[in-house]
Tab-separated table of N, CA and C in Angstrom:
chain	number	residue	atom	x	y	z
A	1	UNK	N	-4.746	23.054	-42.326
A	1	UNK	CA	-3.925	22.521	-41.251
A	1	UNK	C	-4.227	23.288	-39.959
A	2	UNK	N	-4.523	22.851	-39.123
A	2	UNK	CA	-4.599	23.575	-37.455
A	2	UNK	C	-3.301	23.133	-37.092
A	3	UNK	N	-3.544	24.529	-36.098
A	3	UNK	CA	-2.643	25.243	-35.562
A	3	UNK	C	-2.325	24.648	-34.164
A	4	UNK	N	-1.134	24.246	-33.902
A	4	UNK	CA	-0.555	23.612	-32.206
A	4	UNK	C	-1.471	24.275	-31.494
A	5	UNK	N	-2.103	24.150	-30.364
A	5	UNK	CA	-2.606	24.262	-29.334
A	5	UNK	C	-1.190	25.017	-28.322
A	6	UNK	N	-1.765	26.345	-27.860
A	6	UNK	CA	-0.596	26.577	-27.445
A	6	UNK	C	-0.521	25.877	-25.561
A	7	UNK	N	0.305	25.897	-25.012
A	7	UNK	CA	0.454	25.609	-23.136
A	7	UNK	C	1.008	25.924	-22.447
A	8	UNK	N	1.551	27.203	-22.942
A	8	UNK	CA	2.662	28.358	-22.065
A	8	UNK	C	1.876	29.616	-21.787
A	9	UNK	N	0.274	29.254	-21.336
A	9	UNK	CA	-0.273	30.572	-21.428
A	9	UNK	C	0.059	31.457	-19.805
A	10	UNK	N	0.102	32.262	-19.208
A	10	UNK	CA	-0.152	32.714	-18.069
A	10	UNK	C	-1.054	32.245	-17.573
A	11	UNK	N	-0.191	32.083	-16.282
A	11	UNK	CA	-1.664	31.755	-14.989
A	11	UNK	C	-1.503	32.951	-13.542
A	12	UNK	N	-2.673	33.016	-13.375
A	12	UNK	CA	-2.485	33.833	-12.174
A	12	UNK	C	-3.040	32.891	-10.953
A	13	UNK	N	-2.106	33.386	-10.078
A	13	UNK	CA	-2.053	32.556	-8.395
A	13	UNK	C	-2.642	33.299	-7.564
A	14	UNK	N	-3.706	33.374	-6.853
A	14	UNK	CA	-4.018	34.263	-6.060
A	14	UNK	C	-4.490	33.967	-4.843
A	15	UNK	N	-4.769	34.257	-3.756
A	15	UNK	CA	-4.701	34.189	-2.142
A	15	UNK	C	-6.543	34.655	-1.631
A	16	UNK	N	-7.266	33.623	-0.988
A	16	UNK	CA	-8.497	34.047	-0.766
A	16	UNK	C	-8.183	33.746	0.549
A	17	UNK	N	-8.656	34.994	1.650
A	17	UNK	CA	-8.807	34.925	3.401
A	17	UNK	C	-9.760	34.949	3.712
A	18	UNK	N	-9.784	33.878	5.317
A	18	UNK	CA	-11.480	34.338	5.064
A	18	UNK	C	-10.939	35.116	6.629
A	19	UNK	N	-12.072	36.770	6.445
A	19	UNK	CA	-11.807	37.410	7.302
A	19	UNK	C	-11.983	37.133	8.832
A	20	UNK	N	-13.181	36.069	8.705
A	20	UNK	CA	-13.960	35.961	10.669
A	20	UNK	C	-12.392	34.659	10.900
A	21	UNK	N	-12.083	34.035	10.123
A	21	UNK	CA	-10.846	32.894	11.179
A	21	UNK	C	-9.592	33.098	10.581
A	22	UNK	N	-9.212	34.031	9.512
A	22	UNK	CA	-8.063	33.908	9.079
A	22	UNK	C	-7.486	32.916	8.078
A	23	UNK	N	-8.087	31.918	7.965
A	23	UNK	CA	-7.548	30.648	7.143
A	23	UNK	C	-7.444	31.374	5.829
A	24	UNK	N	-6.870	30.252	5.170
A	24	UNK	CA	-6.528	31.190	3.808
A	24	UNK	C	-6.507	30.262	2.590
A	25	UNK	N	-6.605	30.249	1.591
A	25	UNK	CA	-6.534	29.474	0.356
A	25	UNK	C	-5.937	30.002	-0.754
A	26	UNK	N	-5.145	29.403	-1.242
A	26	UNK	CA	-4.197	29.939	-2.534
A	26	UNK	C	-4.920	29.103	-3.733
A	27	UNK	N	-4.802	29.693	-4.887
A	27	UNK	CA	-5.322	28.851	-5.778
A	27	UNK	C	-4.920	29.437	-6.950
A	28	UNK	N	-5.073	28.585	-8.452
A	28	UNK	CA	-4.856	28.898	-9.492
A	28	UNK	C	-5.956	28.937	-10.887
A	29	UNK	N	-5.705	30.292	-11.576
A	29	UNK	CA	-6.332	30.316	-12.592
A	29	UNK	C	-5.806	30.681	-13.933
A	30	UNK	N	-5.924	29.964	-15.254
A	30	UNK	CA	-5.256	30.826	-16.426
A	30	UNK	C	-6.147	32.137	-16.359
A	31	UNK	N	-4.710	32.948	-16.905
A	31	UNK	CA	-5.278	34.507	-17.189
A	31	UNK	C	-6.065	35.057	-18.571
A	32	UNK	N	-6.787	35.678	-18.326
A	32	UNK	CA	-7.396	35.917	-19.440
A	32	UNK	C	-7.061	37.382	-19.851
A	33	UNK	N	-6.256	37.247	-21.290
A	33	UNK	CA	-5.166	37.841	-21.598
A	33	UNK	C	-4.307	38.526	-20.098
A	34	UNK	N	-4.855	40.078	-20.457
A	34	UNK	CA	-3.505	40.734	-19.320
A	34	UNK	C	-4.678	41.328	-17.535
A	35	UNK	N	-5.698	40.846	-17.774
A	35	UNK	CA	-6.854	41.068	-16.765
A	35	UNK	C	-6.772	40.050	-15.580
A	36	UNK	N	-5.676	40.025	-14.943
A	36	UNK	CA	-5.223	39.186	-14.028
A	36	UNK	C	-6.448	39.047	-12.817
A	37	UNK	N	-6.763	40.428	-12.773
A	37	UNK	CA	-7.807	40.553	-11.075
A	37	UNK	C	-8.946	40.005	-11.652
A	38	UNK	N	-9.455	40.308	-13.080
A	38	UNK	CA	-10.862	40.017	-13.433
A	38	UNK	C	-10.651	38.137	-13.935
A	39	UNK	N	-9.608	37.765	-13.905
A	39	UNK	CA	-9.561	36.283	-14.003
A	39	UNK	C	-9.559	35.784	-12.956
A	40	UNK	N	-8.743	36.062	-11.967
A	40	UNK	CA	-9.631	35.900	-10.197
A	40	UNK	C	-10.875	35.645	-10.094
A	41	UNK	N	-11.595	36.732	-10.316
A	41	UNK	CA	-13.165	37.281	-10.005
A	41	UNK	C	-13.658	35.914	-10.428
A	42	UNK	N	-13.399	35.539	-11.933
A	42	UNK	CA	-13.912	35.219	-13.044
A	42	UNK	C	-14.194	33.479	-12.065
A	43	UNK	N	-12.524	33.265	-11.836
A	43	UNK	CA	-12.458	32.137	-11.107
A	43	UNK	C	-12.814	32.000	-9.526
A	44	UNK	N	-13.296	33.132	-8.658
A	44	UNK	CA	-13.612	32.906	-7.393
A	44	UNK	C	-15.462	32.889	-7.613
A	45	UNK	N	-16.212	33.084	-8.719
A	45	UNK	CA	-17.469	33.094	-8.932
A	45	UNK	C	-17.394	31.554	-9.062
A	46	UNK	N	-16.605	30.814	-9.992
A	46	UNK	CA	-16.855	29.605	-9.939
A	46	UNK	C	-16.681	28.805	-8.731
A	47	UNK	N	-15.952	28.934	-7.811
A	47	UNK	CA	-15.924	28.674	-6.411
A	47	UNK	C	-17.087	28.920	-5.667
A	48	UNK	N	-17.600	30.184	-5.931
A	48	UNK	CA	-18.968	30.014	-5.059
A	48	UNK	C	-19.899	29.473	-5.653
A	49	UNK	N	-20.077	29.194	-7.094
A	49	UNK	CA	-21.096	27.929	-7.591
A	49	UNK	C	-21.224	26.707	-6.973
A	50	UNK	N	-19.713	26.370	-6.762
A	50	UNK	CA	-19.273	25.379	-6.706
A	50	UNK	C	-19.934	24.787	-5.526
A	51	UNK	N	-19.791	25.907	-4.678
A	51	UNK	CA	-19.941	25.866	-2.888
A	51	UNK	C	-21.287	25.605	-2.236
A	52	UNK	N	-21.979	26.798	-3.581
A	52	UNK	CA	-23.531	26.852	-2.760
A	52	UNK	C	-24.165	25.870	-3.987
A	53	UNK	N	-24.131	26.234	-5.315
A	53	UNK	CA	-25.322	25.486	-6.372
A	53	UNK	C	-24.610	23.773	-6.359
A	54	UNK	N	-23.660	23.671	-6.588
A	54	UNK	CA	-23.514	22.427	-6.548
A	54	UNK	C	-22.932	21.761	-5.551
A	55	UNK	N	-22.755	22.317	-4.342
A	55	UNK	CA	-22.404	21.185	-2.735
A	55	UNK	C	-21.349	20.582	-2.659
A	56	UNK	N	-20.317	21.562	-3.692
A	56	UNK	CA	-18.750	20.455	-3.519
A	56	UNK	C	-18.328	20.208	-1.904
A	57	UNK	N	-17.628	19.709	-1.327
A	57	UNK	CA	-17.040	18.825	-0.448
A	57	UNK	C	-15.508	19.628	-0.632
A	58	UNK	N	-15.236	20.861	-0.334
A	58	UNK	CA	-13.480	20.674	0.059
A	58	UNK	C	-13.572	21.712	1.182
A	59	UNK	N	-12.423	22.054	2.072
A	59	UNK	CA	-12.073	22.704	2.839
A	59	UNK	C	-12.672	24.526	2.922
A	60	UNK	N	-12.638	24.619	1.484
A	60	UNK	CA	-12.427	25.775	0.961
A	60	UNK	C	-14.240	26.234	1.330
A	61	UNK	N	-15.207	25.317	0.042
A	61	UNK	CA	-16.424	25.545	0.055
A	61	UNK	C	-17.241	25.143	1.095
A	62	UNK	N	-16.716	24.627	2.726
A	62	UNK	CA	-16.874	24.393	4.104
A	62	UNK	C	-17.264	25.795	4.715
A	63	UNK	N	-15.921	26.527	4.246
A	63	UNK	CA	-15.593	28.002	4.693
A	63	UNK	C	-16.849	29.014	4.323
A	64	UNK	N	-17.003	28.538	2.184
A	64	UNK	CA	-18.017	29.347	2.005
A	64	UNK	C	-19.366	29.669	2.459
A	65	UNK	N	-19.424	28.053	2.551
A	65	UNK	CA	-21.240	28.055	3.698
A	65	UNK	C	-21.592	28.328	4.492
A	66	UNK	N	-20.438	27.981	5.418
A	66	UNK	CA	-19.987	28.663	6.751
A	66	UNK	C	-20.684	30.390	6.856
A	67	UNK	N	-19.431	31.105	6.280
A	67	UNK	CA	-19.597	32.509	6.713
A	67	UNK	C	-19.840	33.235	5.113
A	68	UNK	N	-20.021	32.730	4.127
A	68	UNK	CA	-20.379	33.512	3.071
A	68	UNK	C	-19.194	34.142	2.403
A	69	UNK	N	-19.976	33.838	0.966
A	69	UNK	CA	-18.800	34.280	-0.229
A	69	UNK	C	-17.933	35.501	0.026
A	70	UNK	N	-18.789	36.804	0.804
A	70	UNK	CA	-18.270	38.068	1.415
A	70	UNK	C	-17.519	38.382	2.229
A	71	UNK	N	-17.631	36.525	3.009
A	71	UNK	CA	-16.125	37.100	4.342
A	71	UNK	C	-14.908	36.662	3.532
A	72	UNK	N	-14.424	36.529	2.335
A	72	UNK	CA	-12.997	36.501	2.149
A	72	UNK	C	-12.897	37.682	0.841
A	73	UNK	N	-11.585	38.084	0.976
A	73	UNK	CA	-10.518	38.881	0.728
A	73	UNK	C	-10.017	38.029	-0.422
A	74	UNK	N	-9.805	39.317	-1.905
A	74	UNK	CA	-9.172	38.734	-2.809
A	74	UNK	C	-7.972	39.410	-3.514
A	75	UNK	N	-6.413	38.543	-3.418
A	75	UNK	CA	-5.722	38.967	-3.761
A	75	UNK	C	-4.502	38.439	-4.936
A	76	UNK	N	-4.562	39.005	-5.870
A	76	UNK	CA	-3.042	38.427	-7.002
A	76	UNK	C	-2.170	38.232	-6.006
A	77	UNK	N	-1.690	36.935	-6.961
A	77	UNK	CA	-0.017	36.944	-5.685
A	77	UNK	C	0.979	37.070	-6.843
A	78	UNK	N	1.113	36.135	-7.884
A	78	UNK	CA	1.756	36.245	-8.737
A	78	UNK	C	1.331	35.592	-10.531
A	79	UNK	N	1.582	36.009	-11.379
A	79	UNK	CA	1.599	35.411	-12.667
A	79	UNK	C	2.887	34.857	-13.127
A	80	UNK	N	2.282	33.169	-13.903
A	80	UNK	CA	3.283	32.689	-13.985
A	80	UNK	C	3.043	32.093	-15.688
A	81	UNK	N	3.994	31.894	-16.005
A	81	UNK	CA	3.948	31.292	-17.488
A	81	UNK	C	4.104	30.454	-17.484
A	82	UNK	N	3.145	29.416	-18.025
A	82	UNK	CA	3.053	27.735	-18.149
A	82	UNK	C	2.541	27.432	-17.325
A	83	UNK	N	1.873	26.002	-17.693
A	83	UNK	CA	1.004	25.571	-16.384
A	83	UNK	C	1.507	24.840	-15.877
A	84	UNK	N	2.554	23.621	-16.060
A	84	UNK	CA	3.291	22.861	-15.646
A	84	UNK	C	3.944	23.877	-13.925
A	85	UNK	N	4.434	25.017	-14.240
A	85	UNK	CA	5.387	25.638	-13.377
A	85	UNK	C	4.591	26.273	-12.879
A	86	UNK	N	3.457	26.969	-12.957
A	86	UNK	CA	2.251	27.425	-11.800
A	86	UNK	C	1.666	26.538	-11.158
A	87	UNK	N	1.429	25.090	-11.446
A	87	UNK	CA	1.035	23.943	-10.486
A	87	UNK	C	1.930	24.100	-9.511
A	88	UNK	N	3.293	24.126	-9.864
A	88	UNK	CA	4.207	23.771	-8.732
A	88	UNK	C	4.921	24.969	-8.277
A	89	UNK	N	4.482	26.242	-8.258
A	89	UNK	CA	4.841	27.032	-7.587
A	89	UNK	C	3.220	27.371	-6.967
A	90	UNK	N	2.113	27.139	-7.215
A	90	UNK	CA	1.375	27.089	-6.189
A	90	UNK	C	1.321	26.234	-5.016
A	91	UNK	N	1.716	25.331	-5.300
A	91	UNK	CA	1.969	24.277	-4.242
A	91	UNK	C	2.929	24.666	-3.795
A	92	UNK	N	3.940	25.218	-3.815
A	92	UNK	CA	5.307	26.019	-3.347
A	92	UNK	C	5.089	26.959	-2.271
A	93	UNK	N	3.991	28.276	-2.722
A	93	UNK	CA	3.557	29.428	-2.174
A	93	UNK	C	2.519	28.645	-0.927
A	94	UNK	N	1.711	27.640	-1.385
A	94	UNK	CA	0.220	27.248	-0.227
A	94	UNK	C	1.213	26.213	0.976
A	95	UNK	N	2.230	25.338	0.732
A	95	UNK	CA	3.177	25.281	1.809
A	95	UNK	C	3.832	26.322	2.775
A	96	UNK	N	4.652	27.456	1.775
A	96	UNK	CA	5.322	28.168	2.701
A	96	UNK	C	4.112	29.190	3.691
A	97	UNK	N	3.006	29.286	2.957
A	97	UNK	CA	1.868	30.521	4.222
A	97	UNK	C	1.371	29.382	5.002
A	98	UNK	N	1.391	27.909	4.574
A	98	UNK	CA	0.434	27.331	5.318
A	98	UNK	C	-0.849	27.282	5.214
A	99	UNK	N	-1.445	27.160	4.117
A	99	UNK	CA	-2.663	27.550	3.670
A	99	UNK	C	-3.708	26.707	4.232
A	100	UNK	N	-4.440	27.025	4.908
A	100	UNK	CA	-5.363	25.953	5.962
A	100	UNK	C	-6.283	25.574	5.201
A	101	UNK	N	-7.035	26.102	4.365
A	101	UNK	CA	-8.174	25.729	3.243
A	101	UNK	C	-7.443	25.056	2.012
A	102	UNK	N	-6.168	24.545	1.827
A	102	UNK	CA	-6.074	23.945	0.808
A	102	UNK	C	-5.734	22.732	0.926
A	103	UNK	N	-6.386	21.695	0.022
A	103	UNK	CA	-6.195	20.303	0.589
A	103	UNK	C	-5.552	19.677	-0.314
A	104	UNK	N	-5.383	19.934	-1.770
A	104	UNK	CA	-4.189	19.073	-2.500
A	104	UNK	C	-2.610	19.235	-2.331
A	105	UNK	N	-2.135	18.095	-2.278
A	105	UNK	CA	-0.769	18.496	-2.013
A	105	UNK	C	-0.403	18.496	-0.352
A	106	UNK	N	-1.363	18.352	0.658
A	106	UNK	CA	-1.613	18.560	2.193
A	106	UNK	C	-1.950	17.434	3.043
A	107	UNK	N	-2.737	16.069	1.818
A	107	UNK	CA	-3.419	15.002	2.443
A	107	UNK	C	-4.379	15.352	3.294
A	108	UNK	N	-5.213	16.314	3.110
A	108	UNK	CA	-6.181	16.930	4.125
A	108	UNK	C	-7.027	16.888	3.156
A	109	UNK	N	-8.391	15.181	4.521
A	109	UNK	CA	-9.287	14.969	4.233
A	109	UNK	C	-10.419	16.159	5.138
A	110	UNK	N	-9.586	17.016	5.927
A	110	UNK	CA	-11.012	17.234	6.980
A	110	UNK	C	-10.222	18.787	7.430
A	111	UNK	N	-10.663	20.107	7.781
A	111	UNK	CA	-10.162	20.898	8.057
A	111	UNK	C	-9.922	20.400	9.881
A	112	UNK	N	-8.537	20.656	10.021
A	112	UNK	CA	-7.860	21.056	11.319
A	112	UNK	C	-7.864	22.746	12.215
A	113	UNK	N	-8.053	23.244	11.709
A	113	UNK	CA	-7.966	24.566	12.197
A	113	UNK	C	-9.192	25.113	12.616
A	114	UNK	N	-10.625	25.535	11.490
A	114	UNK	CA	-11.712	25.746	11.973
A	114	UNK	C	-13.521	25.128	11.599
A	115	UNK	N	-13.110	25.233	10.252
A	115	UNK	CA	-14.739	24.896	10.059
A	115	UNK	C	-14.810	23.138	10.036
A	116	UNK	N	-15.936	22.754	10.632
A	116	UNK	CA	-15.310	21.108	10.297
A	116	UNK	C	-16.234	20.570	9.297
């Protein structure tokens, strides 16, 4: 017999700046076990794949091409249990800073602030 699939795992929320304009991006990753910063890492490497090897299209990987994986700043904001309730407290946290690089939840097809 297998075992339930569990879906209350931790997620960590964390905050990428980019240093030359300030804009900022919040985003989410499950944690891998209690290595919150190295699940960041883990998940801001896939962002710069994303950006340079495969040419995604969002606000965020605009920024990366722009000025490079090196001009932003990486920080935990919080861990949350379940993913249901880290969706929506990231979207909670990227409203209240105003997060200029994030486009779900924003209706932002096109950055307003700097890189276009």
């Amino acid at each position: 017999m297998n075992r339930k699939r569990r879906n209350d795992r931790n997620q960590v929320i964390y905050l990428l700046t980019c240093v030359v304009t300030g804009e900022r991006y919040v985003g989410l990753t499950v944690a891998r076990t209690r290595a919150y910063k190295k699940s960041m890492n883990i998940r801001y490497d896939a962002h710069i794949r994303n950006a340079t090897i495969y040419g995604k299209d969002t606000l965020l990987y605009r920024a990366m091409r722009v000025y490079g994986p090196t001009a932003f700043t990486k920080e935990v904001l919080e861990v949350v249990r379940g993913k249901a309730e880290a969706h929506r407290r990231e979207l909670e946290i990227a409203r209240e800073i105003g997060a200029e690089l994030n486009m779900e939840g924003f209706g932002r097809k096109t950055n307003s602030v700097g890189v276009q």
